[in-house]
Amino acid sequence: MSATAVHSLWTTAADPISKIDAPKIEYGQLSPTLIVLGAALIGVLVEAFVPRRSRHHVQVLLSAVALCAAFAAVVALAAGGYGTTKAHIAAMGAVAVDGPSLFLQGTILLAGLVGLFTFAERRLDPVAHGNRVDSFAAQAASVPGSDGEQAAVRAGFTTTEVFPLLLFAIAGMLVFPSANDLLTLFVALEVLSLPLYLLCALARRKRLMSQEAAVKYFLLGAFASAFTLFGIALLYGYAGSVSYARIAQVVDGTVTDVDPALAGTMGNDALLLIGGAMIMMGLLFKVGAVPFHMWTPDVYQGAPTPVTGFMAAATKVAAFGALLRLLYVVLPGMRWDWRPVMWAVAIVTMLGGAIVAITQTDIKRLLAYSSIAHAGFILAGVIATSKDGVSSVLFYLAGYSFVTIGAFAVVTLVRDAGGEATHLSKWAGLGRRSPLVAAVFAVFLLAFAGIPLTSGFAGKFAVFKAAADGGATPLVVVGVLSSAIAAFFYIRVIVLMFFSEPKPDGPTVAVPSPLTTVAIGVGVAVTLVLGVAPQYFLDLANQAGVFVR
C-alpha cells in the first residue's frame, strides 16, 4: 500500500468525527462538595508544609471553616429554590440538586462539624511527656508497642492526618445521596469508605483491637463494593445506560430509542432483578441492616470513639439517602418486587438489633446493636413509598445523627487507667459520682428508646405513621414491639447509673474542653428541640421530600 493510500485512509477516517463538547458543570450548585474537597486537599498540603507543632490548630480551623462554608452554601441553594422549584440534574446528569439531597447534605455537614469537635478533643487523657494527647495514635505507621511508637509518644507526635481524612469522607457522603447515575454512586461510595477504613485503625489505646476493627471493616466493605459494582454492570446490561432516568424508563417500558447493539439484553428482567438486588446489598451493608450487619459491633467497639460517633451518624444519613433515591427514582416501577424483600429485612433488622443488644456488656457494642435496630425503624419509613415516607426518613435521620454523636461523646468522658471505661459494670453508680454527665447520657438513651418529648419519639412516630398510611401496619406493630424490647436495655443502663452503688475503684469522669462540651450540648439541644417542638423541622423535611426525576 502506498504512502498516499495510507494518508487518504487517515483523512477519511478522521473527517466525520465532530469536535468533543466541553462538559457543562454548574459549579455554584456543586459548591458544598467542592468546598469540602478543596479544604481536604489543602489539609494534605498542610501536612506537608506546616511545622508539626502548629498542624493540629491549623487543621482544626481549616476543617471547621470549610464545613461552615459548605453548610452556608447548602442553605443558600435551598433559599434560592434549588430544593423545590429549581430542582434539577446538574453536572451533565451525574448529580441531582433537589430537596432530599440538600436536606441530607446539610445534615451530614452539621454532623461532620459536631464530629470534628470530638476529633479535636485533647484534654481527656493525662498530659504525656509534657504534651496534650488526643484519641488517635501518635504515629500511625509504627507497630503497636514498638520502640518507634514509644519514641513518637515521647516526642509528642500527633496524627493530624485525621482531619483531611474526615473531610474526604464527608465529601464522599455529600455526593452519595445526590448521585444520579450508578458510576457516580460507586465513586462516592469509595470516596466515603476508604478514609473511614483508615480512621478506624488509628486509636491511641487498644491499637491492636482498633487495627483488627479496620481490617474487618475493610474486607467486608470490599465485598459489599464488589456486589455493588457487579450489580451496576448487570443494570447497565439491562438498560444500556447507568443514568437513573434511563433505567427507570426501561423499567416502565417508556423508552423509545434502543441501541441495536444492546437490543439483545435490554429489558431482560433477570438482569434487572439480580442487578438491583446486588446494589441494594451494598447499600444495606452501609446502613448496617441485618443480615449485612456483622461488621457493625466489632468496628464500633474497636474504632476510636470520636470516629465511631461520626461514622454511626453520617454514614447512615448518606447511605439511606442513596437507598431512597435508588428505590424512589430508579425502581419505583418494581415496587411490588422490592417491597416484600424490604419488609423482611426491616423486620429482622428491628428484632435482631433489639434482642441481641440485651446481651451486651460493652457500652459501645450496645450502641452498635441499637444503631442496627434504628436502621430497621428507618426502613419502615422507606417502605412507605410515599412523599410522607421520604420526609419522615429525612426527619428521623436528622434527629438520630446528633443523638448518636452526643452519646459517643459522653462515652469518651468516662475513663479509668486504661483509657475509656466501656464495660457496663464500670458505669454503675455514675449518677452519684457525676450527676450531670449521667443525666445527659440518660437523655440520649431516652431519645434512642423513643420516649415522648425527645427527638426519638417524634422520629419514630413520623416513620411509623408513614408506614401505616402506606399499608404496612403489621410492620408498625413489629416496630413498636422492637421499641419496647429496646427500651428495656436503655432503661437498664439508666437504672445502673442512678440506682447502683458506685465502686471504690470505679472510673472517673474527665473534664472535657469546650469542643466536646459543645458537641454534647448540641446533641442535647437537638434532642429536646426536635422532641418538644418538631413541627417546623417536620415541615422543612416535608418541603424537601420530593426527588427530581
PDB file of C-alpha atoms in Angstrom, residues 347-482:
ATOM      1  CA  ILE A 347     -38.409  -6.921  60.455  1.00  0.00           C
ATOM      2  CA  VAL A 348     -35.248  -8.975  61.076  1.00  0.00           C
ATOM      3  CA  THR A 349     -33.211  -5.757  61.496  1.00  0.00           C
ATOM      4  CA  MET A 350     -35.569  -4.279  64.121  1.00  0.00           C
ATOM      5  CA  LEU A 351     -35.934  -7.505  66.089  1.00  0.00           C
ATOM      6  CA  GLY A 352     -32.318  -8.665  65.635  1.00  0.00           C
ATOM      7  CA  GLY A 353     -30.804  -5.368  66.785  1.00  0.00           C
ATOM      8  CA  ALA A 354     -33.117  -5.041  69.788  1.00  0.00           C
ATOM      9  CA  ILE A 355     -32.861  -8.648  71.031  1.00  0.00           C
ATOM     10  CA  VAL A 356     -29.069  -9.035  70.663  1.00  0.00           C
ATOM     11  CA  ALA A 357     -28.462  -5.652  72.341  1.00  0.00           C
ATOM     12  CA  ILE A 358     -29.938  -7.048  75.601  1.00  0.00           C
ATOM     13  CA  THR A 359     -26.994  -9.467  75.949  1.00  0.00           C
ATOM     14  CA  GLN A 360     -24.238  -6.840  75.503  1.00  0.00           C
ATOM     15  CA  THR A 361     -21.874  -5.892  78.343  1.00  0.00           C
ATOM     16  CA  ASP A 362     -19.879  -3.207  76.463  1.00  0.00           C
ATOM     17  CA  ILE A 363     -21.468   0.233  76.063  1.00  0.00           C
ATOM     18  CA  LYS A 364     -20.088   0.728  72.515  1.00  0.00           C
ATOM     19  CA  ARG A 365     -21.343  -2.693  71.357  1.00  0.00           C
ATOM     20  CA  LEU A 366     -24.719  -1.944  72.957  1.00  0.00           C
ATOM     21  CA  LEU A 367     -24.941   1.329  70.990  1.00  0.00           C
ATOM     22  CA  ALA A 368     -23.874  -0.587  67.842  1.00  0.00           C
ATOM     23  CA  TYR A 369     -26.789  -3.054  68.127  1.00  0.00           C
ATOM     24  CA  SER A 370     -29.022  -0.115  68.984  1.00  0.00           C
ATOM     25  CA  SER A 371     -27.965   1.520  65.688  1.00  0.00           C
ATOM     26  CA  ILE A 372     -28.871  -1.721  63.849  1.00  0.00           C
ATOM     27  CA  ALA A 373     -32.363  -1.617  65.382  1.00  0.00           C
ATOM     28  CA  HIS A 374     -32.695   2.049  64.336  1.00  0.00           C
ATOM     29  CA  ALA A 375     -31.782   1.098  60.759  1.00  0.00           C
ATOM     30  CA  GLY A 376     -34.827  -1.200  60.864  1.00  0.00           C
ATOM     31  CA  PHE A 377     -37.080   1.607  62.141  1.00  0.00           C
ATOM     32  CA  ILE A 378     -35.879   3.915  59.333  1.00  0.00           C
ATOM     33  CA  LEU A 379     -36.501   1.156  56.746  1.00  0.00           C
ATOM     34  CA  ALA A 380     -40.159   1.209  57.825  1.00  0.00           C
ATOM     35  CA  GLY A 381     -40.324   4.780  56.500  1.00  0.00           C
ATOM     36  CA  VAL A 382     -38.505   3.786  53.287  1.00  0.00           C
ATOM     37  CA  ILE A 383     -41.093   1.036  52.657  1.00  0.00           C
ATOM     38  CA  ALA A 384     -43.966   3.556  52.839  1.00  0.00           C
ATOM     39  CA  THR A 385     -43.241   4.549  49.161  1.00  0.00           C
ATOM     40  CA  SER A 386     -44.885   7.949  49.601  1.00  0.00           C
ATOM     41  CA  LYS A 387     -43.822  11.573  49.988  1.00  0.00           C
ATOM     42  CA  ASP A 388     -44.543  11.253  53.731  1.00  0.00           C
ATOM     43  CA  GLY A 389     -42.234   8.244  53.810  1.00  0.00           C
ATOM     44  CA  VAL A 390     -39.352  10.302  52.374  1.00  0.00           C
ATOM     45  CA  SER A 391     -39.906  13.282  54.684  1.00  0.00           C
ATOM     46  CA  SER A 392     -40.253  11.069  57.793  1.00  0.00           C
ATOM     47  CA  VAL A 393     -36.946   9.332  56.966  1.00  0.00           C
ATOM     48  CA  LEU A 394     -35.230  12.715  56.470  1.00  0.00           C
ATOM     49  CA  PHE A 395     -36.520  13.950  59.850  1.00  0.00           C
ATOM     50  CA  TYR A 396     -35.535  10.721  61.642  1.00  0.00           C
ATOM     51  CA  LEU A 397     -32.005  10.847  60.206  1.00  0.00           C
ATOM     52  CA  ALA A 398     -31.549  14.489  61.267  1.00  0.00           C
ATOM     53  CA  GLY A 399     -32.595  13.771  64.863  1.00  0.00           C
ATOM     54  CA  TYR A 400     -30.787  10.436  65.129  1.00  0.00           C
ATOM     55  CA  SER A 401     -27.409  11.713  63.915  1.00  0.00           C
ATOM     56  CA  PHE A 402     -26.990  14.312  66.678  1.00  0.00           C
ATOM     57  CA  VAL A 403     -28.170  11.976  69.447  1.00  0.00           C
ATOM     58  CA  THR A 404     -25.616   9.396  68.270  1.00  0.00           C
ATOM     59  CA  ILE A 405     -22.638  11.778  68.161  1.00  0.00           C
ATOM     60  CA  GLY A 406     -23.638  13.177  71.577  1.00  0.00           C
ATOM     61  CA  ALA A 407     -23.924   9.690  73.112  1.00  0.00           C
ATOM     62  CA  PHE A 408     -20.493   8.606  71.862  1.00  0.00           C
ATOM     63  CA  ALA A 409     -19.023  11.931  73.026  1.00  0.00           C
ATOM     64  CA  VAL A 410     -20.269  11.122  76.557  1.00  0.00           C
ATOM     65  CA  VAL A 411     -18.654   7.654  76.285  1.00  0.00           C
ATOM     66  CA  THR A 412     -15.254   9.354  75.725  1.00  0.00           C
ATOM     67  CA  LEU A 413     -15.550  11.111  79.121  1.00  0.00           C
ATOM     68  CA  VAL A 414     -15.868   8.025  81.365  1.00  0.00           C
ATOM     69  CA  ARG A 415     -12.283   6.825  81.861  1.00  0.00           C
ATOM     70  CA  ASP A 416     -10.044   4.682  84.024  1.00  0.00           C
ATOM     71  CA  ALA A 417      -6.316   3.931  83.928  1.00  0.00           C
ATOM     72  CA  GLY A 418      -6.679   2.023  80.638  1.00  0.00           C
ATOM     73  CA  GLY A 419      -8.493   4.831  78.816  1.00  0.00           C
ATOM     74  CA  GLU A 420     -12.237   4.760  78.150  1.00  0.00           C
ATOM     75  CA  ALA A 421     -14.185   2.549  80.576  1.00  0.00           C
ATOM     76  CA  THR A 422     -16.671   0.965  78.183  1.00  0.00           C
ATOM     77  CA  HIS A 423     -17.623  -2.133  80.196  1.00  0.00           C
ATOM     78  CA  LEU A 424     -21.142  -1.626  81.571  1.00  0.00           C
ATOM     79  CA  SER A 425     -20.155  -2.735  85.088  1.00  0.00           C
ATOM     80  CA  LYS A 426     -17.859   0.322  85.267  1.00  0.00           C
ATOM     81  CA  TRP A 427     -20.837   2.659  84.736  1.00  0.00           C
ATOM     82  CA  ALA A 428     -22.536   1.518  87.974  1.00  0.00           C
ATOM     83  CA  GLY A 429     -23.255   4.476  90.253  1.00  0.00           C
ATOM     84  CA  LEU A 430     -22.124   7.042  87.676  1.00  0.00           C
ATOM     85  CA  GLY A 431     -25.200   9.151  88.514  1.00  0.00           C
ATOM     86  CA  ARG A 432     -23.927   9.642  92.076  1.00  0.00           C
ATOM     87  CA  ARG A 433     -20.342  10.311  91.080  1.00  0.00           C
ATOM     88  CA  SER A 434     -21.121  12.672  88.197  1.00  0.00           C
ATOM     89  CA  PRO A 435     -24.843  13.502  88.095  1.00  0.00           C
ATOM     90  CA  LEU A 436     -24.665  15.909  85.127  1.00  0.00           C
ATOM     91  CA  VAL A 437     -22.869  13.511  82.757  1.00  0.00           C
ATOM     92  CA  ALA A 438     -25.179  10.637  83.763  1.00  0.00           C
ATOM     93  CA  ALA A 439     -28.260  12.850  83.268  1.00  0.00           C
ATOM     94  CA  VAL A 440     -27.104  13.907  79.783  1.00  0.00           C
ATOM     95  CA  PHE A 441     -26.446  10.269  78.817  1.00  0.00           C
ATOM     96  CA  ALA A 442     -29.874   9.339  80.187  1.00  0.00           C
ATOM     97  CA  VAL A 443     -31.449  11.967  77.875  1.00  0.00           C
ATOM     98  CA  PHE A 444     -29.706  10.366  74.878  1.00  0.00           C
ATOM     99  CA  LEU A 445     -30.793   6.861  75.943  1.00  0.00           C
ATOM    100  CA  LEU A 446     -34.405   8.021  76.349  1.00  0.00           C
ATOM    101  CA  ALA A 447     -34.236   9.538  72.843  1.00  0.00           C
ATOM    102  CA  PHE A 448     -32.943   6.216  71.447  1.00  0.00           C
ATOM    103  CA  ALA A 449     -35.809   4.465  73.247  1.00  0.00           C
ATOM    104  CA  GLY A 450     -38.335   6.855  71.661  1.00  0.00           C
ATOM    105  CA  ILE A 451     -39.724   8.328  74.897  1.00  0.00           C
ATOM    106  CA  PRO A 452     -42.077  11.346  74.341  1.00  0.00           C
ATOM    107  CA  LEU A 453     -40.564  14.868  74.392  1.00  0.00           C
ATOM    108  CA  THR A 454     -37.368  13.596  72.712  1.00  0.00           C
ATOM    109  CA  SER A 455     -36.417  13.638  69.008  1.00  0.00           C
ATOM    110  CA  GLY A 456     -36.534   9.825  69.029  1.00  0.00           C
ATOM    111  CA  PHE A 457     -40.267   9.809  69.752  1.00  0.00           C
ATOM    112  CA  ALA A 458     -41.069  12.398  67.045  1.00  0.00           C
ATOM    113  CA  GLY A 459     -38.940  10.492  64.504  1.00  0.00           C
ATOM    114  CA  LYS A 460     -40.413   7.076  65.285  1.00  0.00           C
ATOM    115  CA  PHE A 461     -43.937   8.477  65.253  1.00  0.00           C
ATOM    116  CA  ALA A 462     -43.299  10.027  61.812  1.00  0.00           C
ATOM    117  CA  VAL A 463     -41.854   6.868  60.183  1.00  0.00           C
ATOM    118  CA  PHE A 464     -44.435   4.544  61.736  1.00  0.00           C
ATOM    119  CA  LYS A 465     -47.312   6.832  60.683  1.00  0.00           C
ATOM    120  CA  ALA A 466     -45.960   6.979  57.117  1.00  0.00           C
ATOM    121  CA  ALA A 467     -45.573   3.168  57.066  1.00  0.00           C
ATOM    122  CA  ALA A 468     -49.122   2.648  58.396  1.00  0.00           C
ATOM    123  CA  ASP A 469     -50.539   5.073  55.798  1.00  0.00           C
ATOM    124  CA  GLY A 470     -48.607   3.131  53.138  1.00  0.00           C
ATOM    125  CA  GLY A 471     -50.336  -0.120  54.107  1.00  0.00           C
ATOM    126  CA  ALA A 472     -47.521  -1.563  56.236  1.00  0.00           C
ATOM    127  CA  THR A 473     -49.449  -1.775  59.520  1.00  0.00           C
ATOM    128  CA  PRO A 474     -48.023  -5.224  60.507  1.00  0.00           C
ATOM    129  CA  LEU A 475     -44.547  -3.714  60.128  1.00  0.00           C
ATOM    130  CA  VAL A 476     -45.504  -0.906  62.522  1.00  0.00           C
ATOM    131  CA  VAL A 477     -46.682  -3.485  65.091  1.00  0.00           C
ATOM    132  CA  VAL A 478     -43.294  -5.251  64.871  1.00  0.00           C
ATOM    133  CA  GLY A 479     -41.597  -1.846  65.171  1.00  0.00           C
ATOM    134  CA  VAL A 480     -43.492  -0.954  68.338  1.00  0.00           C
ATOM    135  CA  LEU A 481     -42.664  -4.371  69.859  1.00  0.00           C
ATOM    136  CA  SER A 482     -38.988  -3.914  68.951  1.00  0.00           C
TER     137      SER A 482
END
